[in-house]
Amino acid sequence: MIDRKISIGIVAPGRSLDKSIADRVTALSGNSAELFFHPQCFLREGHFAGPDEARVDAFVQFANDPGLDAIWFARGGYGACRLLDSAFERLGEAARRKTYLGYSDTGFLLARLAKEGIGRVAHGPMPADILREGGEAAVRRAIGFLSGADGEAGVEPGTRVPGKYAAYNISVLASLIGTDYAPDLSGATLLIEDVGEYHYRLDRLMFTLTSSETVRAAAGIRLGRCGPIPVNDVDFGQDEEEIARSWCARNGIAYLGRADIGHDVDNKIVVFGERSASV
Amino acid sequence: MIDRKISIGIVAPGRSLDKSIADRVTALSGNSAELFFHPQCFLREGHFAGPDEARVDAFVQFANDPGLDAIWFARGGYGACRLLDSAFERLGEAARRKTYLGYSDTGFLLARLAKEGIGRVAHGPMPADILREGGEAAVRRAIGFLSGADGEAGVEPGTRVPGKYAAYNISVLASLIGTDYAPDLSGATLLIEDVGEYHYRLDRLMFTLTSSETVRAAAGIRLGRCGPIPVNDVDFGQDEEEIARSWCARNGIAYLGRADIGHDVDNKIVVFGERSASV
């Protein structure tokens, strides 16, 4: 634990945040952390929290700010992939000394940060989770992790043992497969989750993941939660775990059971990369 | 033109067909073609037209049948990707002498047929299009193409000139990118279309396509129709053509204008591969 307040900078690479969310999250931050919401979080342009340039600039500015200890992504919702081709060559040394936390659409950025070895990268709750029923617990888990105040308490149990880990939204990871920005998952236990996708779409997504060298290089897959799943005009005939199991079996990937992550208040934190034995 | 009736075998690699559709399509087949609906088309198991094995077997049986001149895919709807890992090593010489026609989800099979140089591969209407208002025109276009009776009449105008062509549903092509089954698009004019995807999803799909070497190897992209597009809680701010144009520009791919394909009765036929100058 660190005896000064940790400084956390918040930017929104996808959709925008309501000011009221910032206020509610700040009220929960306690004595261990000070939150800085970049004004870009509250911009709106069409679907996004401001134009691509504004989202890139805010991310780069905060990542390069030596006074900030962590970057916390405000919200998902789509848009982070549009930062990939221009933000990263502008990151400097201060960006390497930070923790980055987010999930869902922000996985596009987590993937590239992890691939380039920039900072400590983690998959977990975001400020917008305060809007969920019981969302305070998720937000407190994130702040407790970023500030160091909670130690390992918020970390996904299966990832507390030595090994290599990565966690992604299934749709986001599938969108990255085959692109210039595909992550390096070799030897990693891959935790995946999704939300709001029909079973037939999850099946198609699992086809893409498990039919790629990128995912076949992983040590295995653990399946987080995928609910709520919309009802289709015909029942798919398999639930999400059967879908994951069967695609893993088909493509020679170890299916390693369930994971405690998902688009919900129980979403635990997964730290990317190698974790060595504690001493 | 050929003076005997062309024999067309119909199989359903994804969802099942109602028997009434087979009857209506058969009634339209006229004197130039005889249609054979494989009984597998009418099977139902969960989401699919029978289990994977039945769908693989029907496809392989008809593709290998020397008495059939063409394989016409009955319908899309999801499921063809589940045939990719077991059907193709069973295809023999007779499969190479056929025309294959379908679109949407059946693009998974078109991709592999084209990649392996099996038969003449074409993107165009399917029997289930009879259910659309005015769908008879789409079905007649397909039969006229398969039988040879219509010459070039049903072929997408921009693809009648010398060049190399391929056509895909955007979601299906994105699902193939980075997998063992990604198509070879090098030097091809790529025609793409989709249906029922939110603008933000089309944007994410275009990110995947244009950020991949697979699509960057193409000579350029022509955009078919993408409607109807669901209304999102916030307007995206760009229409589908602006989305396609901007991703092409971002990734150095030539945007070559619109294409006359889509999930509708006007869906024209695109023959895959090289087309040389007519003599």
XYZ file of C-alpha atoms in Angstrom:
558
model
C 0.000 0.000 0.000
C 1.039 3.505 -0.822
C 0.561 6.266 1.733
C -0.346 9.076 -0.650
C -3.580 9.424 -2.569
C -3.455 7.681 -5.912
C -4.369 9.911 -8.868
C -6.689 8.340 -11.401
C -7.368 9.984 -14.760
C -10.616 9.089 -16.520
C -11.161 9.319 -20.283
C -13.954 8.022 -22.513
C -12.666 6.342 -25.702
C -16.160 5.297 -26.818
C -19.446 6.790 -25.696
C -19.859 9.782 -23.397
C -20.575 9.926 -19.689
C -23.230 11.956 -17.895
C -21.773 14.487 -15.466
C -23.943 13.005 -12.728
C -22.063 9.708 -13.049
C -18.767 11.482 -12.456
C -20.198 13.057 -9.318
C -21.546 9.787 -7.957
C -18.289 7.945 -8.644
C -16.208 10.745 -7.109
C -18.321 10.542 -3.967
C -17.296 6.878 -3.628
C -13.577 7.444 -4.120
C -12.780 7.806 -0.417
C -9.382 8.695 1.011
C -7.228 6.457 -1.107
C -7.791 7.933 -4.543
C -8.370 11.229 -6.284
C -10.309 11.092 -9.548
C -9.785 13.409 -12.514
C -12.520 13.204 -15.135
C -11.185 14.624 -18.393
C -13.731 17.105 -19.839
C -13.671 14.952 -22.994
C -15.767 12.378 -21.080
C -18.753 14.691 -21.365
C -18.446 15.628 -25.045
C -20.978 14.275 -27.492
C -20.691 13.879 -31.240
C -23.117 11.438 -32.820
C -22.464 8.084 -31.198
C -19.229 9.133 -29.536
C -17.819 11.136 -26.625
C -16.508 13.739 -29.044
C -14.739 13.321 -32.387
C -11.955 10.756 -32.792
C -9.316 13.490 -32.435
C -10.705 14.642 -29.079
C -10.835 11.076 -27.749
C -7.315 10.343 -28.957
C -5.998 13.622 -27.512
C -7.590 13.077 -24.096
C -6.248 9.530 -23.857
C -2.745 10.566 -24.941
C -2.700 13.627 -22.666
C -3.694 11.682 -19.547
C -1.545 8.637 -20.383
C 1.476 10.926 -20.769
C 0.737 12.907 -17.598
C 3.408 12.003 -15.012
C 1.107 13.186 -12.228
C -1.426 10.429 -12.870
C -0.949 6.868 -11.601
C -3.720 5.213 -13.550
C -6.016 5.588 -16.535
C -9.540 4.398 -15.908
C -11.760 4.077 -18.955
C -15.124 5.702 -18.271
C -17.401 3.544 -20.314
C -17.602 1.151 -23.260
C -20.362 1.230 -25.833
C -18.202 1.278 -28.990
C -15.555 3.593 -30.335
C -12.176 2.626 -28.826
C -11.036 0.874 -32.016
C -10.984 4.268 -33.728
C -8.092 5.323 -31.450
C -5.824 2.453 -32.424
C -4.225 3.910 -35.541
C -3.165 7.263 -34.113
C -2.888 7.278 -30.308
C -0.133 4.811 -29.588
C 2.824 6.374 -31.382
C 2.265 9.441 -29.220
C 2.609 7.626 -25.885
C 5.765 8.421 -23.914
C 7.576 7.160 -20.844
C 4.964 8.277 -18.310
C 2.402 6.096 -20.096
C 4.527 3.050 -19.282
C 4.341 3.628 -15.525
C 0.543 3.514 -15.275
C -2.221 1.051 -14.626
C -5.018 0.908 -17.236
C -8.452 -0.445 -16.308
C -11.560 -1.051 -18.380
C -13.540 -3.755 -20.171
C -16.079 -4.260 -22.964
C -15.340 -1.952 -25.915
C -12.228 -0.563 -24.195
C -10.667 -4.006 -24.716
C -9.460 -2.640 -28.068
C -7.063 -0.426 -26.079
C -6.231 -3.027 -23.433
C -5.166 -5.358 -26.251
C -2.719 -2.892 -27.743
C -1.362 -1.716 -24.386
C -0.715 -5.337 -23.395
C 0.811 -6.205 -26.765
C 3.235 -3.280 -26.585
C 3.999 -3.888 -22.928
C 2.782 -0.442 -21.898
C 1.889 -0.192 -18.210
C -0.071 -2.639 -16.094
C -3.226 -3.586 -17.988
C -6.372 -4.836 -16.270
C -9.911 -5.865 -17.233
C -12.537 -4.755 -14.735
C -15.349 -2.370 -13.779
C -15.673 1.170 -15.122
C -17.299 4.352 -13.764
C -20.460 3.785 -15.849
C -21.092 0.574 -13.876
C -22.465 2.837 -11.136
C -25.678 2.853 -13.194
C -26.264 -0.844 -12.520
C -28.317 -1.897 -9.516
C -25.745 -2.408 -6.793
C -23.144 -0.781 -9.050
C -21.381 0.890 -6.107
C -19.749 -2.455 -5.307
C -18.271 -2.671 -8.812
C -16.986 0.897 -8.697
C -15.515 0.397 -5.206
C -13.803 -2.783 -6.441
C -12.198 -0.839 -9.295
C -11.055 2.050 -7.082
C -9.802 -0.355 -4.416
C -7.746 -2.121 -7.054
C -6.380 1.041 -8.671
C -5.474 2.618 -5.327
C -3.952 -0.568 -3.992
C -6.108 -0.242 -0.873
C -7.866 -3.576 -1.401
C -4.864 -5.732 -2.228
C -6.090 -8.787 -4.120
C -9.684 -8.650 -2.886
C -11.182 -7.600 -6.206
C -9.047 -9.828 -8.388
C -10.671 -12.770 -10.158
C -9.842 -15.768 -7.938
C -8.557 -18.073 -10.679
C -6.063 -15.429 -11.797
C -4.405 -15.019 -8.403
C -2.172 -18.022 -9.002
C 1.000 -17.922 -11.111
C 0.288 -17.945 -14.831
C -0.358 -15.650 -17.751
C -3.762 -14.045 -18.228
C -5.846 -11.935 -20.565
C -9.547 -11.033 -20.521
C -11.785 -9.766 -23.307
C -15.274 -9.181 -24.440
C -15.925 -11.903 -27.014
C -17.213 -9.507 -29.705
C -14.261 -7.163 -29.216
C -11.711 -9.973 -29.367
C -13.367 -11.409 -32.478
C -13.217 -7.935 -34.057
C -9.458 -7.842 -33.383
C -8.681 -11.291 -34.789
C -6.887 -11.025 -38.118
C -6.255 -7.288 -37.827
C -3.026 -5.381 -37.246
C -4.095 -5.088 -33.617
C -4.734 -8.743 -32.768
C -3.420 -9.462 -29.270
C -0.646 -11.911 -28.447
C -2.363 -14.558 -26.327
C 0.369 -17.187 -26.470
C 0.447 -19.224 -23.287
C -2.262 -17.125 -21.627
C -5.391 -18.299 -19.929
C -8.020 -16.349 -21.828
C -11.089 -15.187 -19.899
C -13.999 -14.088 -22.102
C -17.425 -12.579 -21.558
C -20.150 -10.891 -23.557
C -23.540 -9.255 -23.261
C -26.680 -9.037 -25.332
C -25.638 -11.378 -28.159
C -27.970 -14.059 -29.493
C -26.787 -17.625 -28.972
C -26.297 -18.015 -32.726
C -24.052 -14.962 -32.697
C -22.054 -16.306 -29.757
C -21.655 -19.496 -31.753
C -20.376 -17.560 -34.771
C -18.041 -15.527 -32.561
C -16.663 -18.707 -30.983
C -16.110 -20.078 -34.495
C -13.948 -17.036 -35.244
C -11.998 -17.168 -31.995
C -11.307 -20.885 -31.965
C -10.538 -21.073 -35.703
C -7.735 -18.507 -35.333
C -4.058 -19.099 -34.554
C -4.282 -16.135 -32.178
C -6.646 -17.911 -29.797
C -5.261 -21.398 -30.406
C -1.957 -20.085 -29.028
C -3.645 -19.518 -25.652
C -3.283 -22.021 -22.814
C -7.051 -22.340 -22.608
C -10.346 -20.528 -22.274
C -12.452 -19.690 -19.237
C -15.973 -18.464 -19.908
C -17.395 -15.523 -17.975
C -21.029 -14.501 -18.053
C -22.808 -13.729 -21.328
C -26.200 -12.565 -20.122
C -28.691 -11.257 -20.801
C -29.007 -13.172 -24.073
C -31.901 -12.071 -26.321
C -34.559 -14.619 -27.205
C -34.417 -15.629 -30.872
C -37.355 -16.804 -33.022
C -36.013 -20.342 -32.657
C -34.222 -21.700 -29.597
C -30.567 -22.291 -30.447
C -30.434 -25.658 -28.720
C -27.206 -25.021 -26.780
C -26.451 -22.593 -23.968
C -23.345 -20.403 -23.941
C -21.249 -22.893 -22.003
C -22.120 -25.722 -24.385
C -21.247 -23.412 -27.280
C -17.856 -22.520 -25.771
C -17.094 -26.114 -24.826
C -17.942 -27.512 -28.232
C -15.913 -24.948 -30.195
C -12.937 -25.448 -27.871
C -13.175 -29.219 -28.348
C -13.501 -28.836 -32.109
C -10.340 -26.772 -32.357
C -8.162 -28.428 -29.736
C -8.332 -25.637 -27.160
C -8.529 -26.457 -23.440
C -11.842 -25.374 -21.914
C -10.987 -24.482 -18.323
C -14.399 -23.724 -16.814
C -16.218 -20.568 -15.840
C -14.773 -17.170 -14.899
C -16.107 -14.519 -12.526
C -16.293 -11.708 -15.092
C -19.130 -10.186 -17.083
C -21.232 -7.115 -17.787
C -22.540 -6.964 -14.219
C -21.700 -5.761 -10.718
C -19.827 -8.970 -9.864
C -17.303 -8.382 -12.652
C -13.923 -9.183 -11.049
C -10.566 -7.784 -12.066
C -8.156 -9.635 -14.343
C -4.595 -8.368 -14.605
C -3.065 -9.060 -18.027
C 0.272 -10.727 -18.535
C 2.540 -12.953 -16.520
C 1.980 -13.399 -12.833
C 4.847 -15.061 -11.040
C 4.718 -16.968 -7.785
C 4.469 -14.667 -4.767
C 7.424 -14.807 -2.396
C -27.088 -22.098 -73.886
C -27.343 -25.777 -73.240
C -30.141 -27.753 -74.818
C -30.835 -30.143 -71.957
C -32.423 -29.269 -68.617
C -29.866 -28.207 -66.045
C -30.039 -30.179 -62.778
C -29.805 -28.079 -59.640
C -29.329 -29.670 -56.223
C -30.470 -27.669 -53.196
C -29.082 -28.109 -49.682
C -29.464 -26.006 -46.523
C -26.170 -25.479 -44.663
C -27.751 -23.161 -42.088
C -31.429 -22.900 -41.211
C -34.194 -25.080 -42.582
C -36.641 -24.425 -45.379
C -40.402 -24.832 -45.320
C -41.668 -27.409 -47.785
C -44.006 -24.786 -49.214
C -40.995 -22.730 -50.322
C -39.627 -25.683 -52.250
C -42.973 -26.068 -54.028
C -43.215 -22.388 -54.931
C -39.639 -22.266 -56.210
C -40.092 -25.476 -58.205
C -43.158 -23.958 -59.852
C -40.950 -21.127 -61.120
C -38.185 -23.328 -62.494
C -39.641 -23.522 -66.025
C -38.214 -25.624 -68.824
C -34.554 -24.860 -68.414
C -33.887 -26.365 -64.991
C -34.889 -29.249 -62.795
C -34.638 -28.690 -59.055
C -33.779 -31.365 -56.488
C -34.407 -30.314 -52.901
C -32.382 -32.569 -50.605
C -34.632 -33.864 -47.772
C -32.056 -32.361 -45.385
C -33.445 -28.916 -46.290
C -36.545 -29.686 -44.253
C -34.863 -31.115 -41.133
C -34.932 -29.100 -37.937
C -32.645 -29.354 -34.935
C -32.589 -26.314 -32.686
C -31.442 -23.405 -34.806
C -30.342 -25.559 -37.733
C -31.648 -27.589 -40.678
C -30.599 -30.784 -38.921
C -27.413 -31.622 -37.013
C -24.011 -30.613 -38.403
C -23.431 -34.150 -39.696
C -26.662 -34.138 -41.708
C -25.852 -30.746 -43.220
C -22.309 -31.804 -44.067
C -23.504 -35.103 -45.553
C -26.176 -33.485 -47.734
C -23.725 -30.901 -49.068
C -21.038 -33.504 -49.771
C -23.501 -35.953 -51.347
C -24.944 -33.393 -53.745
C -21.595 -31.734 -54.501
C -20.154 -35.157 -55.418
C -23.181 -36.186 -57.495
C -22.086 -36.225 -61.166
C -25.716 -35.909 -62.245
C -26.072 -32.432 -60.766
C -24.787 -29.336 -62.554
C -25.137 -26.879 -59.703
C -25.522 -26.586 -55.947
C -27.929 -23.887 -54.872
C -27.902 -23.012 -51.190
C -31.454 -22.901 -49.867
C -31.167 -20.237 -47.252
C -28.783 -18.398 -44.934
C -29.556 -17.558 -41.329
C -26.381 -18.947 -39.710
C -24.773 -22.348 -39.600
C -22.600 -22.789 -42.711
C -19.367 -22.133 -40.785
C -19.958 -25.408 -38.930
C -19.424 -27.321 -42.196
C -15.974 -25.881 -42.874
C -13.879 -28.277 -40.812
C -15.274 -31.547 -42.153
C -16.986 -31.199 -45.536
C -14.216 -30.127 -47.861
C -11.803 -33.042 -47.621
C -14.669 -35.261 -48.797
C -15.287 -33.360 -52.032
C -14.299 -35.217 -55.213
C -13.932 -34.495 -58.917
C -17.638 -34.012 -59.612
C -17.682 -31.186 -57.069
C -15.169 -29.295 -59.230
C -17.439 -29.271 -62.270
C -20.353 -27.456 -60.583
C -21.653 -23.979 -60.065
C -22.366 -22.939 -56.454
C -24.775 -20.127 -55.687
C -25.781 -18.464 -52.420
C -25.156 -15.412 -50.250
C -25.413 -14.207 -46.645
C -24.398 -16.968 -44.206
C -23.555 -19.353 -47.061
C -20.622 -17.036 -47.830
C -18.641 -19.203 -45.406
C -18.837 -21.970 -48.028
C -18.413 -19.687 -51.043
C -15.165 -18.457 -49.462
C -13.682 -21.907 -49.122
C -14.886 -23.127 -52.517
C -13.311 -20.054 -54.147
C -10.098 -20.388 -52.148
C -9.678 -24.032 -53.143
C -10.681 -23.353 -56.728
C -13.610 -25.769 -56.563
C -16.237 -25.128 -59.236
C -17.684 -21.832 -60.367
C -18.660 -19.833 -57.290
C -21.321 -17.127 -57.320
C -23.020 -14.784 -54.867
C -26.708 -14.288 -55.518
C -30.335 -15.057 -54.631
C -31.457 -18.226 -52.869
C -34.740 -20.164 -52.800
C -35.783 -18.528 -49.496
C -35.852 -15.157 -51.285
C -39.236 -16.227 -52.642
C -40.611 -15.089 -49.266
C -39.763 -11.449 -50.010
C -42.315 -9.226 -51.674
C -41.543 -9.555 -55.369
C -39.202 -12.428 -54.536
C -40.109 -14.316 -57.725
C -37.808 -11.950 -59.642
C -34.862 -12.858 -57.415
C -35.547 -16.583 -57.717
C -35.993 -16.362 -61.513
C -32.701 -14.434 -61.724
C -30.923 -17.228 -59.848
C -32.444 -20.013 -61.934
C -31.808 -18.090 -65.142
C -28.164 -17.765 -64.157
C -27.733 -21.375 -63.057
C -29.442 -22.742 -66.159
C -27.577 -20.414 -68.474
C -30.887 -19.370 -70.008
C -30.473 -15.697 -69.112
C -26.882 -15.204 -70.178
C -25.489 -12.185 -68.362
C -28.834 -10.568 -67.586
C -28.734 -11.267 -63.847
C -25.067 -10.501 -63.347
C -24.101 -7.380 -61.397
C -23.287 -4.804 -64.098
C -19.938 -3.675 -62.680
C -18.684 -7.266 -62.645
C -19.339 -7.925 -66.332
C -16.059 -6.320 -67.331
C -12.667 -8.072 -67.125
C -11.331 -8.195 -63.578
C -11.336 -10.334 -60.468
C -14.343 -10.323 -58.148
C -15.648 -11.591 -54.815
C -18.810 -10.750 -52.875
C -19.635 -11.252 -49.222
C -21.928 -10.368 -46.410
C -19.900 -8.001 -44.225
C -20.562 -9.909 -40.977
C -19.644 -13.225 -42.581
C -16.440 -11.863 -44.092
C -15.468 -10.260 -40.774
C -16.082 -13.616 -39.068
C -13.668 -15.267 -41.517
C -10.875 -12.708 -41.149
C -7.982 -14.167 -39.169
C -9.307 -17.731 -39.265
C -8.039 -20.771 -41.145
C -10.783 -20.105 -43.679
C -10.082 -16.455 -44.537
C -10.542 -15.954 -48.288
C -7.824 -14.896 -50.698
C -8.994 -11.523 -51.987
C -5.750 -10.403 -53.571
C -6.380 -8.226 -56.575
C -10.152 -8.696 -56.384
C -12.834 -6.053 -56.407
C -14.687 -6.873 -53.213
C -18.448 -6.308 -53.167
C -19.984 -6.285 -49.683
C -23.485 -6.043 -48.227
C -25.248 -6.611 -44.935
C -28.627 -6.537 -43.265
C -30.013 -5.617 -39.882
C -26.792 -4.342 -38.284
C -26.675 -1.092 -36.322
C -24.480 1.630 -37.822
C -22.061 1.269 -34.909
C -21.743 -2.432 -35.677
C -21.158 -1.734 -39.359
C -18.447 0.670 -38.255
C -16.829 -2.002 -36.079
C -17.098 -4.549 -38.885
C -15.478 -2.133 -41.329
C -12.690 -1.597 -38.772
C -12.033 -5.351 -38.836
C -12.172 -5.671 -42.613
C -10.029 -2.671 -43.455
C -7.487 -3.320 -40.679
C -6.727 -6.788 -42.075
C -4.140 -7.775 -44.665
C -6.796 -10.016 -46.209
C -8.965 -7.093 -47.284
C -6.096 -4.686 -47.905
C -4.912 -7.129 -50.570
C -8.107 -6.465 -52.533
C -8.164 -4.044 -55.462
C -10.935 -2.073 -53.788
C -14.349 -2.202 -52.180
C -17.810 -1.627 -53.624
C -20.630 -1.251 -51.120
C -23.949 -3.001 -51.663
C -27.072 -2.320 -49.657
C -27.089 -2.648 -45.864
C -30.745 -2.062 -45.045
C -32.820 -2.178 -43.028
C -30.562 -0.753 -40.326
C -32.073 -0.744 -36.805
C -32.496 2.585 -35.016
C -30.086 2.969 -32.087
C -30.677 5.027 -28.917
C -28.322 7.637 -30.367
C -27.919 8.430 -34.054
C -24.523 7.249 -35.245
C -23.804 10.403 -37.216
C -22.644 8.660 -40.408
C -24.550 6.523 -42.886
C -23.228 3.214 -44.199
C -21.548 4.753 -47.226
C -19.759 7.357 -45.109
C -18.662 4.539 -42.789
C -17.298 2.444 -45.659
C -15.619 5.433 -47.320
C -13.925 6.615 -44.149
C -12.561 3.183 -43.169
C -11.297 2.622 -46.717
C -9.568 6.016 -46.668
C -8.092 5.333 -43.234
C -6.526 2.082 -44.352
C -5.498 2.926 -47.900
C -8.139 0.848 -49.670
C -9.801 2.137 -52.848
C -13.512 2.825 -52.354
C -15.066 2.112 -55.742
C -18.701 3.132 -55.206
C -21.941 1.247 -54.742
C -22.829 -2.289 -55.836
C -26.170 -3.753 -56.854
C -26.263 -6.498 -54.208
C -28.058 -6.852 -50.882
C -30.600 -8.757 -48.830
C -33.444 -7.852 -51.204
C -35.105 -8.855 -54.457
C -32.738 -6.720 -56.554
C -29.704 -8.691 -55.368
C -27.649 -9.253 -58.539
C -25.251 -12.115 -59.177
C -21.493 -11.822 -58.679
C -19.277 -14.551 -60.099
C -16.114 -15.042 -58.027
C -12.633 -15.074 -59.471
C -10.998 -13.838 -62.627
C -13.077 -12.733 -65.562
C -11.131 -12.314 -68.759
C -12.030 -10.136 -71.715
C -14.736 -11.699 -73.865
C -13.684 -12.476 -77.409
